[in-house]
Structure formats: structure tokens, C-alpha cells
Short mmCIF file of C-alpha atoms in Angstrom, two decimals:
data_model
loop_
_atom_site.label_atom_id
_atom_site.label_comp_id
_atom_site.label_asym_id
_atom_site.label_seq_id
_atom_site.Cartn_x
_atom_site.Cartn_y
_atom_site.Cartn_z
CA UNK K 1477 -124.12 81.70 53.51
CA UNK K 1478 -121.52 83.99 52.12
CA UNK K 1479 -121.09 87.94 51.92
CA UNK K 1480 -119.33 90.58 50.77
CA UNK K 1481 -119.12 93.94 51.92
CA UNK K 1482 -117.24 97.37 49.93
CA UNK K 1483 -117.95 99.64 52.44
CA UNK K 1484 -116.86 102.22 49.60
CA UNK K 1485 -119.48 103.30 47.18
CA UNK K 1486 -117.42 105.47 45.11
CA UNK K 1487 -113.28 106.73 45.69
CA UNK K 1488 -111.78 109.67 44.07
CA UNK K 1489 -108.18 109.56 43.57
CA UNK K 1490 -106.04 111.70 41.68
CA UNK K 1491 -104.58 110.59 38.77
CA UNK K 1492 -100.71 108.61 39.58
CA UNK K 1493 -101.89 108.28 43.30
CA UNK K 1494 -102.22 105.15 45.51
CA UNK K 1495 -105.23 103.15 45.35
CA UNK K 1496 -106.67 100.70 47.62
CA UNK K 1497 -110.00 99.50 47.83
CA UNK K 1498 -111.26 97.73 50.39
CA UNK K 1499 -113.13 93.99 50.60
CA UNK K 1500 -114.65 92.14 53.76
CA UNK K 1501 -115.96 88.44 53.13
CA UNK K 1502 -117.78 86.68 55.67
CA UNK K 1503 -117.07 82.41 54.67
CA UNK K 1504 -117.29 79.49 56.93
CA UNK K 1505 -114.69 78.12 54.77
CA UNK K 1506 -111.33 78.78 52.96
CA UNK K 1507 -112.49 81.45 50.39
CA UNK K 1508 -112.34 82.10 46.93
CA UNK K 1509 -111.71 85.96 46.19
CA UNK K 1510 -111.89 87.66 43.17
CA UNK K 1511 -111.73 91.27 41.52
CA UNK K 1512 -113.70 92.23 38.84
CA UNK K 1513 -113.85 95.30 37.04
CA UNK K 1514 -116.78 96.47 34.92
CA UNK K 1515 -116.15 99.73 32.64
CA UNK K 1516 -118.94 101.62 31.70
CA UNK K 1517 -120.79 99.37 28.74
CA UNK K 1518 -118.24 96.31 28.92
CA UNK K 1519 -118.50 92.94 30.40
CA UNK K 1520 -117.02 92.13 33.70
CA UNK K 1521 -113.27 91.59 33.57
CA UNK K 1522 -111.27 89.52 36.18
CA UNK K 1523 -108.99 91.32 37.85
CA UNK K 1524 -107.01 88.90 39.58
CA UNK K 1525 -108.00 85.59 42.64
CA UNK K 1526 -106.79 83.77 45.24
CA UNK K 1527 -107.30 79.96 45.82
CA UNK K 1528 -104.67 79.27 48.08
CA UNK K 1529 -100.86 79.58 48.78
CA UNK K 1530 -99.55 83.11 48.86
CA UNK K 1531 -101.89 85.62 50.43
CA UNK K 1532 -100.48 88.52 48.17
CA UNK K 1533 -101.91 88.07 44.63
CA UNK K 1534 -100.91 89.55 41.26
CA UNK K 1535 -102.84 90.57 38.75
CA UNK K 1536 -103.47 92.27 35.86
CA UNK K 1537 -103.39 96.17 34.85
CA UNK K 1538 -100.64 96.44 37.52
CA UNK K 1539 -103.31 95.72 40.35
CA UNK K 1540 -102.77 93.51 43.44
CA UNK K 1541 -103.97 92.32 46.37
CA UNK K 1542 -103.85 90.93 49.94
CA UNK K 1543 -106.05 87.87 51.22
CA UNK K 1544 -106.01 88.75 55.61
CA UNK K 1545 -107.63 86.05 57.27
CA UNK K 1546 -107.44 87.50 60.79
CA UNK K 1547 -109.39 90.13 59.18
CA UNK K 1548 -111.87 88.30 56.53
CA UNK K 1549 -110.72 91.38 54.16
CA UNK K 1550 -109.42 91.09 50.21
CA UNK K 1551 -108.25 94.20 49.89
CA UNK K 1552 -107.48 95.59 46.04
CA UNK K 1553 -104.18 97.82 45.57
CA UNK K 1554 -102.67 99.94 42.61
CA UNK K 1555 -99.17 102.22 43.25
CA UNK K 1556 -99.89 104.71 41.07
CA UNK K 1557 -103.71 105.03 38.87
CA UNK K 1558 -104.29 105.64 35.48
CA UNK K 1559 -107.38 107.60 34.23
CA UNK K 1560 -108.29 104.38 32.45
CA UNK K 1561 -108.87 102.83 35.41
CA UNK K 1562 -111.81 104.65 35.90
CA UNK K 1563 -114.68 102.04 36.72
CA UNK K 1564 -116.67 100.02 38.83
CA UNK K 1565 -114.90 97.50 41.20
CA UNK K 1566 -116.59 94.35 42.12
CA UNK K 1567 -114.72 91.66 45.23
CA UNK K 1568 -116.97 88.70 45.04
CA UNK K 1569 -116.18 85.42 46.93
CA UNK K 1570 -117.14 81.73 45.88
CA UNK K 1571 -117.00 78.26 47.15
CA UNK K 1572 -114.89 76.51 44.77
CA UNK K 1573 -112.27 78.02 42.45
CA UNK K 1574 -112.76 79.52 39.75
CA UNK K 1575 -116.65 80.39 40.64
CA UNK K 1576 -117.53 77.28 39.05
CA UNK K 1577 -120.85 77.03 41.75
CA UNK K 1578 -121.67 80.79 41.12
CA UNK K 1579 -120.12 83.76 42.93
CA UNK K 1580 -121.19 85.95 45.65
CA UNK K 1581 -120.69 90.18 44.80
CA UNK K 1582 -120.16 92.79 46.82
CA UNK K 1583 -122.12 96.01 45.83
CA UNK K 1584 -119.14 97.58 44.30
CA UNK K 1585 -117.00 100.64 44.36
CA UNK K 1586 -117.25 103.00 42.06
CA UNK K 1587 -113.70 104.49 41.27
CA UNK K 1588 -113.26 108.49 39.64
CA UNK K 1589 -109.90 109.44 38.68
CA UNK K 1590 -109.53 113.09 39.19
CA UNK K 1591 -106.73 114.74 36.40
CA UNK F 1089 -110.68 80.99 27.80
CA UNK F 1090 -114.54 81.26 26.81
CA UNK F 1091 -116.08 83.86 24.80
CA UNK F 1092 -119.91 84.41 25.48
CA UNK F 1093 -122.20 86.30 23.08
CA UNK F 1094 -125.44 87.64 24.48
CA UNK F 1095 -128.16 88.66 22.64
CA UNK F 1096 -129.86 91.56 22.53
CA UNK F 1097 -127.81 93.85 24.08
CA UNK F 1098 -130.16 96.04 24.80
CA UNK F 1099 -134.45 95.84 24.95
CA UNK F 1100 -137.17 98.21 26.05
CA UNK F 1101 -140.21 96.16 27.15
CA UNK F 1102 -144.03 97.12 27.73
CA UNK F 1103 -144.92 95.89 31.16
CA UNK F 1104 -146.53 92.42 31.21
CA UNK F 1105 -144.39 91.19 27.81
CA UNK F 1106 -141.61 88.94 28.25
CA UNK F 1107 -138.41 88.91 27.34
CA UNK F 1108 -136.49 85.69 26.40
CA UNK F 1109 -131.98 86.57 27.04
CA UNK F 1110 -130.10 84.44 24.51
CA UNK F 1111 -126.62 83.50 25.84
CA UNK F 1112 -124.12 81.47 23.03
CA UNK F 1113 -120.62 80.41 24.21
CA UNK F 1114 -117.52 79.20 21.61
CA UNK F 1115 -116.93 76.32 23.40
CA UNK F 1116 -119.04 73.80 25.19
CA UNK F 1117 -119.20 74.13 29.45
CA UNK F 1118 -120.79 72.17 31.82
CA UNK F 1119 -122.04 74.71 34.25
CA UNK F 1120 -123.64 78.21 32.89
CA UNK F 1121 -125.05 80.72 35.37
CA UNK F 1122 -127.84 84.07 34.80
CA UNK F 1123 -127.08 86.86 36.97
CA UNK F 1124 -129.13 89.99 37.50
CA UNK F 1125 -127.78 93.48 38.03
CA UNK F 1126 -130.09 96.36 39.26
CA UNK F 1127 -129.43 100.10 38.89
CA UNK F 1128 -126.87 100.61 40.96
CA UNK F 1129 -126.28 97.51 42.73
CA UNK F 1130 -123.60 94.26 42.43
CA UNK F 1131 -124.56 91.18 40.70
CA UNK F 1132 -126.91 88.40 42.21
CA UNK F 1133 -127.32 84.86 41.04
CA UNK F 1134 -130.70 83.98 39.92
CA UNK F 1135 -129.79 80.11 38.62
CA UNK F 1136 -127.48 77.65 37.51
CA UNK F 1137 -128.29 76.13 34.64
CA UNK F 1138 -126.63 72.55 33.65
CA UNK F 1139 -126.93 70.77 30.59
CA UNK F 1140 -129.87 68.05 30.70
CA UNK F 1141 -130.76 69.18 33.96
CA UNK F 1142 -133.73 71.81 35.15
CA UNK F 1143 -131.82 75.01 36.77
CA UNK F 1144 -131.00 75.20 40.34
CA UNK F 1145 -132.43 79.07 41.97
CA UNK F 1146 -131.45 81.06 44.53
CA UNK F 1147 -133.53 81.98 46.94
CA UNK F 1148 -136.15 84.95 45.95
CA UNK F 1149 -136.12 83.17 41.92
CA UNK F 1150 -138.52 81.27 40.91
CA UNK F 1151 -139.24 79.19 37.12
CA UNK F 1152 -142.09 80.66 36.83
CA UNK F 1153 -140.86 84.47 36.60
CA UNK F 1154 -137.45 83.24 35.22
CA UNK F 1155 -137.76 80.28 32.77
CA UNK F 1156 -134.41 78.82 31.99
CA UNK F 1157 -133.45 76.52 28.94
CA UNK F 1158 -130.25 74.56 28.30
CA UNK F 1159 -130.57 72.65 25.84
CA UNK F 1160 -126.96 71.86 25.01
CA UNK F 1161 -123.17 72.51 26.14
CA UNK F 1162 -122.70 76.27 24.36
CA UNK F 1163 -126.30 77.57 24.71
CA UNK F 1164 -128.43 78.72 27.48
CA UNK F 1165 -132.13 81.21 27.69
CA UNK F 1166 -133.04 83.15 30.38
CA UNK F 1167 -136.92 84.51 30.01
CA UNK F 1168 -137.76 87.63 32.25
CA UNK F 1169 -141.85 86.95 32.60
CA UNK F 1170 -144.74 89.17 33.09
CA UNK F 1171 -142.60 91.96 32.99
CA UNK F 1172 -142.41 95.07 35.28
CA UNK F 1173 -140.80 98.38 35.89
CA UNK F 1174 -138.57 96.71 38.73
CA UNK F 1175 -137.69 94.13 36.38
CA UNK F 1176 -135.21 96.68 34.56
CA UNK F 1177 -131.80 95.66 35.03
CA UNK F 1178 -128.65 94.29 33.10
CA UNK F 1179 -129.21 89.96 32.62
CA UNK F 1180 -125.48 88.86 32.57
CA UNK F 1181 -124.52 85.24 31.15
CA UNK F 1182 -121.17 83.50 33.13
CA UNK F 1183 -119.57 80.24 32.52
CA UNK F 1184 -117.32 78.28 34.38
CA UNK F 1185 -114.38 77.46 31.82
CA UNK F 1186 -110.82 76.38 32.05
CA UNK F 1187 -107.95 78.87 31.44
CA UNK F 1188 -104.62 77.18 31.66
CA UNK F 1189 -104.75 74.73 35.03
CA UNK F 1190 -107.99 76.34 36.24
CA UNK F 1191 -111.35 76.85 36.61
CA UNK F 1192 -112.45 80.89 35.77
CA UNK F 1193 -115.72 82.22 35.32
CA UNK F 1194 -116.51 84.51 32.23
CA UNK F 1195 -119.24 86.87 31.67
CA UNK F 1196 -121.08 88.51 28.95
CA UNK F 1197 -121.76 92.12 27.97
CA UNK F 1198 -125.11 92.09 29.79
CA UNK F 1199 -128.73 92.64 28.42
CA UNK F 1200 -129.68 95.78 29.61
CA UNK F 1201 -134.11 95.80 30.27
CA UNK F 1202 -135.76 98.47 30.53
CA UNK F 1203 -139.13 98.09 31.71
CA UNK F 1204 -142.06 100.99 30.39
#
């Protein structure tokens, strides 16, 4: 069966700073990653995925990120934060793109911008 | 793209009630999933429901605590039975849908339970 694991429960990071949070998938297979993001009261919002092809994956909100095979990791980058981007960060894997046979979540990072 | 209303938002629930989780979507999908979030954790799959089909659970869900109905392609129920206190958590709705050349899942707000 499939995991994730955010070893990060929550990340401070000052406000126009570097962000990276980080993703570990255990998959027998060729994964499907995806960031989400859920803001306080909203509905999850995709962040970006990767299916295949290149490993480094836009997205949107100026957010990318790196599939590593050699190290089962997903790992979710931003140059420089926003204080909007204050939220909780979800990597979840599935077995077919898309998520269309359910997904698997991590537990989530929560992200605080500091001013 | 698919946009999924769920309904209510929000419900406080006396212990041993039930709660039925009404999930519409704007355009018609084969597959439609229920998710539960506890305080403070990530999302787990409780079933996949299909159109003209009884729901598939994951492991730890069962029909009888989670009734699901799907009775056509834009409209799914979740029922949280005999409720209790660790039943409180947000009930999210997802869809698998096509945007542009692929397959994406899309969520709802969330019902958010509170148990008393």
C-alpha cells in the first residue's frame, strides 16, 4: 500500500524567504504526486502534479517542485513567500493520474509566515 | 473543471443522531470519493462511490457506520451513523474530472461535524 510522510508539522518562514517543504512517498510503482493546499475554511486547492516526463514540475502561485526517485521524496519549493501563502500543505500520492482511484495524504505541514 | 457543492457546511450533532453529507457536482463524473479529516490530521478515504454500483471502503469503513448513496452522475450522500464525539471531523466530497487532457480530482469545502 502507499504512504506519505511530511516529516514537518508546521514551518515558519519569514515573509520573501525560501520555502521548501518536504514529501517522502513510499509506491511500488511509478507515482502520482500532488500538492494541495487548504487555507483556513476553503476547499483543498491543487497545487501542482507529476505523472511522468520531467521530474521538475510547475505550478501555480509561483510554487514548484522536484519528483527524486533515488530518494522516494516530492519535495514543494517557493523563491521568495508571500503572507498569503499562509496554510496547510498536503503531498498526497495516487495510483493513476489525476487521483481518479482516490489519493493517499500525508498529514500535512502547516506553514506561518512571519512579517 | 468540476465544481462541487456540499451541503451543510457546517452541523453540530447530539451523540447517537445521524448525519446524512449531501455532495452535488455541475457536471456528471463517473467516480466520486468521501474523505474524512480529523482535528489535526490529513485526509483519509473512507469510499468510492460509482454510479449504479454499491461503494467500495477502505479498510477500518464499514456501510453500516457510513451509508453511501449514488444515485446518479452529479450526486452522491455520505451518512455519518450512530454518531459520536470521535466522529467530529470535516466530510470532504472529491471527483475525478477532466481538465484539459487530464484526469484531476476536485474537492469540496468540507462538512465540518461536531459531535456533543
Amino acid at each position: 500500500a502507499q504512504s506519505v510522510t511530511q516529516p514537518d508539522i508546521h514551518i515558519t518562514v519569514s515573509e520573501g524567504a525560501s520555502l521548501e517543504l518536504r514529501c517522502n512517498y513510499s509506491y511500488g510503482a511509478t507515482p502520482y504526486l500532488f500538492w494541495y493546499v487548504q487555507s483556513p475554511g476553503q476547499g483543498l486547492q491543487l497545487l501542482l502534479k507529476y505523472f511522468s516526463g520531467d521530474t521538475l514540475v510547475q505550478g501555480i502561485k509561483g510554487f514548484e517542485a522536484e519528483f527524486k526517485r533515488s530518494q522516494s521524496s516530492f519535495n514543494l519549493r517557493k523563491p521568495s513567500v508571500h503572507w498569503s501563502d499562509a496554510a496547510e500543505y498536503f503531498c498526497a500520492v495516487g495510483c493513476s493520474g489525476g487521483g481518479a482511484d482516490g489519493l493517499t495524504f500525508g498529514k500535512g505541514t502547516h506553514l506561518i509566515i512571519q512579517p | 473543471s468540476a465544481v462541487i457543492s456540499q451541503k451543510p457546511s457546517r452541523d453540530i450533532c447530539q451523540r447517537g443522531t445521524s448525519l446524512t453529507i449531501q455532495c452535488q457536482v455541475d457536471s456528471q463524473v463517473t467516480m466520486m470519493f468521501w474523505y474524512r479529516q480529523q482535528p489535526g490530521q490529513s485526509l483519509t478515504l473512507i469510499a468510492t462511490a460509482n454510479q449504479g454500483s454499491e461503494a467500495t471502503y477502505e479498510s477500518g469503513f464499514v456501510i453500516d457506520k457510513f451509508p453511501i448513496s449514488r444515485p446518479n452522475l452529479t450526486f452522491s450522500t455520505l451518512t455519518v451513523s450512530n454518531l459520536s464525539p470521535e466522529d467530529s471531523s470535516i466530510y470532504l466530497c472529491s471527483v475525478a474530472a477532466m481538465l484539459a487532457l487530464n484526469t484531476e480530482a476536485f474537492f469540496g469545502q468540507g462538512t465540518r461535524l461536531t459531535v456533543v
